[in-house]
Amino acid sequence: MVSPSRRAFLMGRRPPQTAWQAFCSRLAGRVQGVFLGLSDEPGLEQARLVPDSSADVHMALTLSDEYGIAIGLEGVPLAHEAEGPTLWLAPGRQLARCERLEPGSSLWFVQPGCLVGELEAHGFAGMAHLPPDLSVGAWLADRRLHAWPAGHTALSGLRHCSILLADNTQAALGPFGQDNRNPLDSLRLQQLIPALFRLMAGPDAQALLEGEWPGRYRLDALQPQGQEGINLAHLLLGHGGDLAWVEWVVLDQHLQAGTAPDSWTWPGGQGSWQGQELDSQIKALFDPTGRFPHPGQDL
């Protein structure tokens, strides 16, 4: 029996494009970065994009929503392979700026394609234990590297970040309080941030504030311990690439050394189960359509 595609070939007709093929064709023609198809196998379609700018990421998010394509962050360990058609975003050298904000300051503006080894060379001693070829985007997303005690996410040195949510909402996250309400200027964040505070105030989250935070997402950033203030950027520590795309961060050069990636495992027991319940709710608030694949907790 002659297949439809073979029959179309014999009759001089081109077989219709699949949704994946249409997505790849349109994306490749509309971005400035490097696009590479990796697999067209049905159910396992994959491609890779090294964005040239944030405009490329905006376009990828727009088209992925139209065609139902998942978007993952390259370089982050996954507990399982992404299911279904997936575009992998790889922070490259076009997004690798790394510069001190002003002379004498310990704060640096850093894009996700910058390498950890470059930061170490600039005096970030707290990163000396990490692989030098690790991208800052992958460092920020890897939960194993951000195992700060509950309520102490300020040790990470993360001061600000700019993100793109799955619906293309852009948000600048940083210190939050009575005198700093800028992060809630968009309608999307006016819904998201209060919902996260309500989640943190609930009994499940409050029961996890002793010792090491057991969840993937650092919701405990909304209830810091000691003299540190709330910083919404800390919600992205260890985000796994499944909450948002991070456009840039501001890091303090004096950040503390985090956990070595091979020496950390998920905290066990009842707290771990509660952490997973909270993670599911946080994931749904950030990414209700599931555009970013969920890596799970078995790292």
mmCIF file of C-alpha atoms in Angstrom:
data_model
loop_
_atom_site.group_PDB
_atom_site.id
_atom_site.type_symbol
_atom_site.label_atom_id
_atom_site.label_comp_id
_atom_site.label_asym_id
_atom_site.label_seq_id
_atom_site.Cartn_x
_atom_site.Cartn_y
_atom_site.Cartn_z
ATOM 1 C CA MET A 1 0.000 0.000 0.000
ATOM 2 C CA VAL A 2 1.401 3.378 -1.026
ATOM 3 C CA SER A 3 1.708 5.860 1.864
ATOM 4 C CA PRO A 4 0.051 9.299 1.539
ATOM 5 C CA SER A 5 3.454 11.007 1.463
ATOM 6 C CA ARG A 6 4.708 8.604 -1.258
ATOM 7 C CA ARG A 7 1.494 9.079 -3.266
ATOM 8 C CA ALA A 8 1.862 12.853 -2.990
ATOM 9 C CA PHE A 9 5.464 12.580 -4.204
ATOM 10 C CA LEU A 10 4.502 10.434 -7.205
ATOM 11 C CA MET A 11 1.724 12.840 -8.135
ATOM 12 C CA GLY A 12 3.955 15.892 -7.801
ATOM 13 C CA ARG A 13 2.300 17.230 -4.685
ATOM 14 C CA ARG A 14 4.185 18.209 -1.552
ATOM 15 C CA PRO A 15 2.804 16.512 1.586
ATOM 16 C CA PRO A 16 1.288 18.956 4.078
ATOM 17 C CA GLN A 17 3.565 20.256 6.815
ATOM 18 C CA THR A 18 3.136 18.975 10.311
ATOM 19 C CA ALA A 19 2.667 21.523 13.101
ATOM 20 C CA TRP A 20 6.276 20.882 14.156
ATOM 21 C CA GLN A 21 7.621 21.492 10.650
ATOM 22 C CA ALA A 22 5.585 24.681 10.327
ATOM 23 C CA PHE A 23 6.852 25.882 13.712
ATOM 24 C CA CYS A 24 10.486 25.223 12.781
ATOM 25 C CA SER A 25 10.141 26.854 9.377
ATOM 26 C CA ARG A 26 8.569 30.019 10.756
ATOM 27 C CA LEU A 27 10.935 30.296 13.720
ATOM 28 C CA ALA A 28 14.077 29.750 11.638
ATOM 29 C CA GLY A 29 12.953 32.512 9.273
ATOM 30 C CA ARG A 30 12.195 35.044 11.999
ATOM 31 C CA VAL A 31 15.116 34.847 14.431
ATOM 32 C CA GLN A 32 18.640 36.213 14.155
ATOM 33 C CA GLY A 33 20.197 33.495 16.313
ATOM 34 C CA VAL A 34 21.349 30.024 15.305
ATOM 35 C CA PHE A 35 18.506 27.520 14.842
ATOM 36 C CA LEU A 36 19.187 23.792 14.481
ATOM 37 C CA GLY A 37 16.698 20.976 14.038
ATOM 38 C CA LEU A 38 17.674 17.932 16.109
ATOM 39 C CA SER A 39 14.898 15.387 15.563
ATOM 40 C CA ASP A 40 11.719 15.093 13.485
ATOM 41 C CA GLU A 41 10.709 11.726 14.934
ATOM 42 C CA PRO A 42 6.998 11.903 15.829
ATOM 43 C CA GLY A 43 6.547 12.475 19.545
ATOM 44 C CA LEU A 44 10.265 13.173 19.994
ATOM 45 C CA GLU A 45 10.667 16.318 17.892
ATOM 46 C CA GLN A 46 13.459 18.553 19.151
ATOM 47 C CA ALA A 47 15.296 21.656 17.996
ATOM 48 C CA ARG A 48 17.839 24.062 19.444
ATOM 49 C CA LEU A 49 17.987 27.854 19.335
ATOM 50 C CA VAL A 50 20.932 29.977 20.427
ATOM 51 C CA PRO A 51 19.181 33.365 20.747
ATOM 52 C CA ASP A 52 20.876 36.443 19.368
ATOM 53 C CA SER A 53 18.771 38.732 21.570
ATOM 54 C CA SER A 54 15.681 38.803 23.764
ATOM 55 C CA ALA A 55 13.668 39.438 20.601
ATOM 56 C CA ASP A 56 14.487 35.880 19.499
ATOM 57 C CA VAL A 57 13.147 34.513 22.788
ATOM 58 C CA HIS A 58 9.979 36.619 22.447
ATOM 59 C CA MET A 59 9.445 35.120 18.986
ATOM 60 C CA ALA A 60 10.101 31.583 20.233
ATOM 61 C CA LEU A 61 7.531 32.017 23.009
ATOM 62 C CA THR A 62 4.964 33.484 20.621
ATOM 63 C CA LEU A 63 5.265 30.663 18.091
ATOM 64 C CA SER A 64 5.536 27.931 20.711
ATOM 65 C CA ASP A 65 2.211 29.086 22.142
ATOM 66 C CA GLU A 66 0.626 29.053 18.678
ATOM 67 C CA TYR A 67 1.849 25.522 17.860
ATOM 68 C CA GLY A 68 1.849 23.948 21.319
ATOM 69 C CA ILE A 69 5.626 23.473 21.562
ATOM 70 C CA ALA A 70 7.424 23.106 24.906
ATOM 71 C CA ILE A 71 10.466 25.292 25.622
ATOM 72 C CA GLY A 72 13.346 24.017 27.746
ATOM 73 C CA LEU A 73 16.599 25.530 29.002
ATOM 74 C CA GLU A 74 19.696 23.742 27.756
ATOM 75 C CA GLY A 75 22.282 22.751 30.355
ATOM 76 C CA VAL A 76 19.891 22.039 33.238
ATOM 77 C CA PRO A 77 19.717 18.426 34.472
ATOM 78 C CA LEU A 78 16.311 16.829 33.948
ATOM 79 C CA ALA A 79 14.861 13.890 35.831
ATOM 80 C CA HIS A 80 13.296 12.658 32.573
ATOM 81 C CA GLU A 81 13.311 13.527 28.901
ATOM 82 C CA ALA A 82 10.969 16.277 27.815
ATOM 83 C CA GLU A 83 7.760 14.834 26.397
ATOM 84 C CA GLY A 84 6.503 15.926 22.992
ATOM 85 C CA PRO A 85 7.916 18.553 20.610
ATOM 86 C CA THR A 86 10.488 20.684 22.424
ATOM 87 C CA LEU A 87 12.621 23.701 21.561
ATOM 88 C CA TRP A 88 15.790 24.007 23.647
ATOM 89 C CA LEU A 89 17.046 27.532 24.309
ATOM 90 C CA ALA A 90 20.828 27.688 24.731
ATOM 91 C CA PRO A 91 22.319 30.922 26.146
ATOM 92 C CA GLY A 92 25.291 31.659 23.917
ATOM 93 C CA ARG A 93 27.997 34.243 23.444
ATOM 94 C CA GLN A 94 25.594 36.796 21.974
ATOM 95 C CA LEU A 95 24.008 36.997 25.434
ATOM 96 C CA ALA A 96 27.171 36.955 27.534
ATOM 97 C CA ARG A 97 27.693 40.509 28.771
ATOM 98 C CA CYS A 98 29.377 40.702 32.144
ATOM 99 C CA GLU A 99 30.245 44.134 33.504
ATOM 100 C CA ARG A 100 30.502 46.000 36.787
ATOM 101 C CA LEU A 101 27.584 48.381 37.276
ATOM 102 C CA GLU A 102 29.828 51.274 38.301
ATOM 103 C CA PRO A 103 33.455 51.762 39.362
ATOM 104 C CA GLY A 104 34.145 50.351 42.807
ATOM 105 C CA SER A 105 30.786 48.582 43.060
ATOM 106 C CA SER A 106 30.526 44.894 43.987
ATOM 107 C CA LEU A 107 27.418 44.557 41.794
ATOM 108 C CA TRP A 108 27.685 43.149 38.271
ATOM 109 C CA PHE A 109 25.263 43.049 35.351
ATOM 110 C CA VAL A 110 25.397 39.520 33.911
ATOM 111 C CA GLN A 111 23.604 37.884 30.983
ATOM 112 C CA PRO A 112 22.807 34.141 30.955
ATOM 113 C CA GLY A 113 25.435 33.208 28.355
ATOM 114 C CA CYS A 114 28.290 34.463 30.534
ATOM 115 C CA LEU A 115 30.374 31.603 31.950
ATOM 116 C CA VAL A 116 31.004 30.949 35.619
ATOM 117 C CA GLY A 117 34.746 30.857 34.927
ATOM 118 C CA GLU A 118 34.568 34.416 33.622
ATOM 119 C CA LEU A 119 32.909 35.562 36.838
ATOM 120 C CA GLU A 120 35.525 33.780 38.928
ATOM 121 C CA ALA A 121 38.221 35.623 36.969
ATOM 122 C CA HIS A 122 36.487 38.876 37.936
ATOM 123 C CA GLY A 123 36.700 38.037 41.623
ATOM 124 C CA PHE A 124 33.604 35.908 42.276
ATOM 125 C CA ALA A 125 35.429 33.587 44.676
ATOM 126 C CA GLY A 126 32.163 31.910 45.700
ATOM 127 C CA MET A 127 32.008 30.276 42.280
ATOM 128 C CA ALA A 128 35.491 28.743 42.376
ATOM 129 C CA HIS A 129 34.097 25.250 43.089
ATOM 130 C CA LEU A 130 31.887 25.212 39.978
ATOM 131 C CA PRO A 131 32.733 24.060 36.431
ATOM 132 C CA PRO A 132 34.182 27.108 34.634
ATOM 133 C CA ASP A 133 32.272 26.338 31.418
ATOM 134 C CA LEU A 134 28.886 26.385 33.190
ATOM 135 C CA SER A 135 26.685 29.212 31.917
ATOM 136 C CA VAL A 136 25.224 31.673 34.398
ATOM 137 C CA GLY A 137 21.779 30.767 33.040
ATOM 138 C CA ALA A 138 22.339 27.105 33.908
ATOM 139 C CA TRP A 139 23.903 28.027 37.280
ATOM 140 C CA LEU A 140 20.867 30.060 38.277
ATOM 141 C CA ALA A 141 18.461 27.308 37.191
ATOM 142 C CA ASP A 142 20.217 24.331 38.836
ATOM 143 C CA ARG A 143 18.461 23.697 42.165
ATOM 144 C CA ARG A 144 21.427 21.676 43.476
ATOM 145 C CA LEU A 145 23.546 24.831 43.532
ATOM 146 C CA HIS A 146 21.124 26.875 45.649
ATOM 147 C CA ALA A 147 20.560 24.796 48.781
ATOM 148 C CA TRP A 148 20.616 27.744 51.151
ATOM 149 C CA PRO A 149 18.906 27.247 54.553
ATOM 150 C CA ALA A 150 15.240 28.243 54.563
ATOM 151 C CA GLY A 151 14.869 32.028 54.620
ATOM 152 C CA HIS A 152 18.520 32.704 53.732
ATOM 153 C CA THR A 153 18.384 33.020 49.941
ATOM 154 C CA ALA A 154 20.207 36.382 50.200
ATOM 155 C CA LEU A 155 23.430 34.359 50.530
ATOM 156 C CA SER A 156 23.127 33.667 46.798
ATOM 157 C CA GLY A 157 24.223 37.221 45.937
ATOM 158 C CA LEU A 158 21.316 37.617 43.501
ATOM 159 C CA ARG A 159 20.030 41.204 43.657
ATOM 160 C CA HIS A 160 17.879 41.690 40.548
ATOM 161 C CA CYS A 161 16.764 39.759 37.489
ATOM 162 C CA SER A 162 14.714 40.369 34.366
ATOM 163 C CA ILE A 163 12.542 37.501 33.175
ATOM 164 C CA LEU A 164 10.146 36.528 30.402
ATOM 165 C CA LEU A 165 7.154 34.473 31.499
ATOM 166 C CA ALA A 166 5.612 31.890 29.181
ATOM 167 C CA ASP A 167 2.959 34.394 28.026
ATOM 168 C CA ASN A 168 5.729 36.848 27.002
ATOM 169 C CA THR A 169 5.205 39.093 30.038
ATOM 170 C CA GLN A 170 8.481 40.815 30.902
ATOM 171 C CA ALA A 171 9.191 41.480 34.567
ATOM 172 C CA ALA A 172 12.064 42.984 36.531
ATOM 173 C CA LEU A 173 12.292 41.347 39.964
ATOM 174 C CA GLY A 174 14.256 42.609 42.940
ATOM 175 C CA PRO A 175 13.824 44.050 46.447
ATOM 176 C CA PHE A 176 10.175 44.313 47.440
ATOM 177 C CA GLY A 177 8.484 46.282 50.197
ATOM 178 C CA GLN A 178 6.437 49.332 51.047
ATOM 179 C CA ASP A 179 8.809 51.658 49.219
ATOM 180 C CA ASN A 180 9.340 49.443 46.175
ATOM 181 C CA ARG A 181 6.214 48.281 44.349
ATOM 182 C CA ASN A 182 7.534 48.484 40.800
ATOM 183 C CA PRO A 183 7.450 44.695 40.307
ATOM 184 C CA LEU A 184 3.632 44.827 40.447
ATOM 185 C CA ASP A 185 3.245 47.340 37.618
ATOM 186 C CA SER A 186 1.972 44.697 35.166
ATOM 187 C CA LEU A 187 -1.423 43.022 35.506
ATOM 188 C CA ARG A 188 0.190 39.595 35.258
ATOM 189 C CA LEU A 189 2.421 40.264 38.272
ATOM 190 C CA GLN A 190 -0.409 41.904 40.184
ATOM 191 C CA GLN A 191 -2.015 38.469 40.065
ATOM 192 C CA LEU A 192 1.110 36.316 40.452
ATOM 193 C CA ILE A 193 2.957 37.928 43.354
ATOM 194 C CA PRO A 194 0.025 38.227 45.810
ATOM 195 C CA ALA A 195 -0.888 34.599 45.044
ATOM 196 C CA LEU A 196 2.663 33.523 45.933
ATOM 197 C CA PHE A 197 2.524 35.477 49.206
ATOM 198 C CA ARG A 198 -0.757 33.755 50.079
ATOM 199 C CA LEU A 199 0.859 30.397 49.378
ATOM 200 C CA MET A 200 3.822 31.251 51.598
ATOM 201 C CA ALA A 201 1.486 32.260 54.423
ATOM 202 C CA GLY A 202 -0.315 28.909 54.317
ATOM 203 C CA PRO A 203 0.317 26.116 56.860
ATOM 204 C CA ASP A 204 2.142 23.824 54.404
ATOM 205 C CA ALA A 205 4.810 26.441 53.608
ATOM 206 C CA GLN A 206 5.121 27.616 57.205
ATOM 207 C CA ALA A 207 5.827 24.052 58.340
ATOM 208 C CA LEU A 208 8.907 23.903 56.089
ATOM 209 C CA LEU A 209 10.808 26.927 57.430
ATOM 210 C CA GLU A 210 13.085 24.953 59.750
ATOM 211 C CA GLY A 211 16.345 23.682 58.291
ATOM 212 C CA GLU A 212 16.846 23.130 54.570
ATOM 213 C CA TRP A 213 14.054 24.184 52.245
ATOM 214 C CA PRO A 214 12.746 20.936 50.680
ATOM 215 C CA GLY A 215 11.028 22.317 47.574
ATOM 216 C CA ARG A 216 12.438 22.953 44.137
ATOM 217 C CA TYR A 217 11.240 26.555 44.020
ATOM 218 C CA ARG A 218 12.505 28.957 46.683
ATOM 219 C CA LEU A 219 9.163 30.238 47.924
ATOM 220 C CA ASP A 220 10.874 30.830 51.278
ATOM 221 C CA ALA A 221 12.414 33.945 49.680
ATOM 222 C CA LEU A 222 9.124 35.644 50.575
ATOM 223 C CA GLN A 223 9.789 35.132 54.294
ATOM 224 C CA PRO A 224 13.485 35.903 54.843
ATOM 225 C CA GLN A 225 15.146 35.308 58.198
ATOM 226 C CA GLY A 226 17.287 37.828 60.078
ATOM 227 C CA GLN A 227 17.689 41.358 58.774
ATOM 228 C CA GLU A 228 17.387 40.573 55.076
ATOM 229 C CA GLY A 229 14.449 42.059 53.186
ATOM 230 C CA ILE A 230 12.216 40.334 50.675
ATOM 231 C CA ASN A 231 13.727 39.999 47.211
ATOM 232 C CA LEU A 232 11.443 38.634 44.483
ATOM 233 C CA ALA A 233 14.433 37.752 42.295
ATOM 234 C CA HIS A 234 15.232 34.939 44.739
ATOM 235 C CA LEU A 235 12.124 33.092 43.528
ATOM 236 C CA LEU A 236 14.203 32.202 40.457
ATOM 237 C CA LEU A 237 17.018 30.486 42.381
ATOM 238 C CA GLY A 238 17.082 26.884 41.169
ATOM 239 C CA HIS A 239 14.040 27.429 38.943
ATOM 240 C CA GLY A 240 15.000 24.565 36.631
ATOM 241 C CA GLY A 241 14.178 26.485 33.470
ATOM 242 C CA ASP A 242 10.497 25.703 34.001
ATOM 243 C CA LEU A 243 9.212 28.996 35.456
ATOM 244 C CA ALA A 244 10.605 31.634 33.092
ATOM 245 C CA TRP A 245 13.432 32.641 30.776
ATOM 246 C CA VAL A 246 15.981 34.820 32.588
ATOM 247 C CA GLU A 247 17.211 37.712 30.438
ATOM 248 C CA TRP A 248 19.809 39.087 32.861
ATOM 249 C CA VAL A 249 20.746 39.220 36.523
ATOM 250 C CA VAL A 250 22.575 41.571 38.870
ATOM 251 C CA LEU A 251 24.944 39.639 41.149
ATOM 252 C CA ASP A 252 26.947 40.691 44.178
ATOM 253 C CA GLN A 253 30.598 39.792 43.742
ATOM 254 C CA HIS A 254 30.731 38.697 47.400
ATOM 255 C CA LEU A 255 28.126 35.946 47.031
ATOM 256 C CA GLN A 256 28.631 32.896 49.242
ATOM 257 C CA ALA A 257 29.741 29.548 47.858
ATOM 258 C CA GLY A 258 26.731 27.283 47.340
ATOM 259 C CA THR A 259 26.457 23.523 47.349
ATOM 260 C CA ALA A 260 28.669 21.443 45.067
ATOM 261 C CA PRO A 261 26.387 19.809 42.450
ATOM 262 C CA ASP A 262 27.505 16.259 43.265
ATOM 263 C CA SER A 263 27.137 16.588 47.033
ATOM 264 C CA TRP A 264 23.465 17.531 47.325
ATOM 265 C CA THR A 265 20.293 15.450 47.287
ATOM 266 C CA TRP A 266 16.672 16.342 47.929
ATOM 267 C CA PRO A 267 15.790 16.451 51.623
ATOM 268 C CA GLY A 268 13.699 13.370 52.436
ATOM 269 C CA GLY A 269 10.749 12.597 54.642
ATOM 270 C CA GLN A 270 7.400 14.312 54.979
ATOM 271 C CA GLY A 271 8.876 17.732 54.263
ATOM 272 C CA SER A 272 9.911 16.600 50.812
ATOM 273 C CA TRP A 273 6.341 15.525 49.999
ATOM 274 C CA GLN A 274 4.974 18.871 51.169
ATOM 275 C CA GLY A 275 7.627 20.628 49.123
ATOM 276 C CA GLN A 276 6.441 18.840 45.988
ATOM 277 C CA GLU A 277 2.850 19.870 46.677
ATOM 278 C CA LEU A 278 3.931 23.503 46.933
ATOM 279 C CA ASP A 279 6.073 23.171 43.810
ATOM 280 C CA SER A 280 3.049 22.071 41.777
ATOM 281 C CA GLN A 281 1.097 25.120 42.898
ATOM 282 C CA ILE A 282 3.999 27.498 42.226
ATOM 283 C CA LYS A 283 4.533 26.000 38.781
ATOM 284 C CA ALA A 284 0.837 26.477 37.948
ATOM 285 C CA LEU A 285 0.980 30.139 39.010
ATOM 286 C CA PHE A 286 4.076 30.963 36.941
ATOM 287 C CA ASP A 287 3.303 28.784 33.918
ATOM 288 C CA PRO A 288 -0.394 27.792 33.830
ATOM 289 C CA THR A 289 -0.205 26.403 30.280
ATOM 290 C CA GLY A 290 2.827 24.213 30.976
ATOM 291 C CA ARG A 291 4.920 25.817 28.240
ATOM 292 C CA PHE A 292 8.169 25.066 30.091
ATOM 293 C CA PRO A 293 8.772 21.337 30.769
ATOM 294 C CA HIS A 294 8.763 20.320 34.441
ATOM 295 C CA PRO A 295 12.001 18.497 35.331
ATOM 296 C CA GLY A 296 10.611 16.872 38.477
ATOM 297 C CA GLN A 297 12.634 16.216 41.645
ATOM 298 C CA ASP A 298 14.699 13.106 40.961
ATOM 299 C CA LEU A 299 18.026 14.776 40.134
#
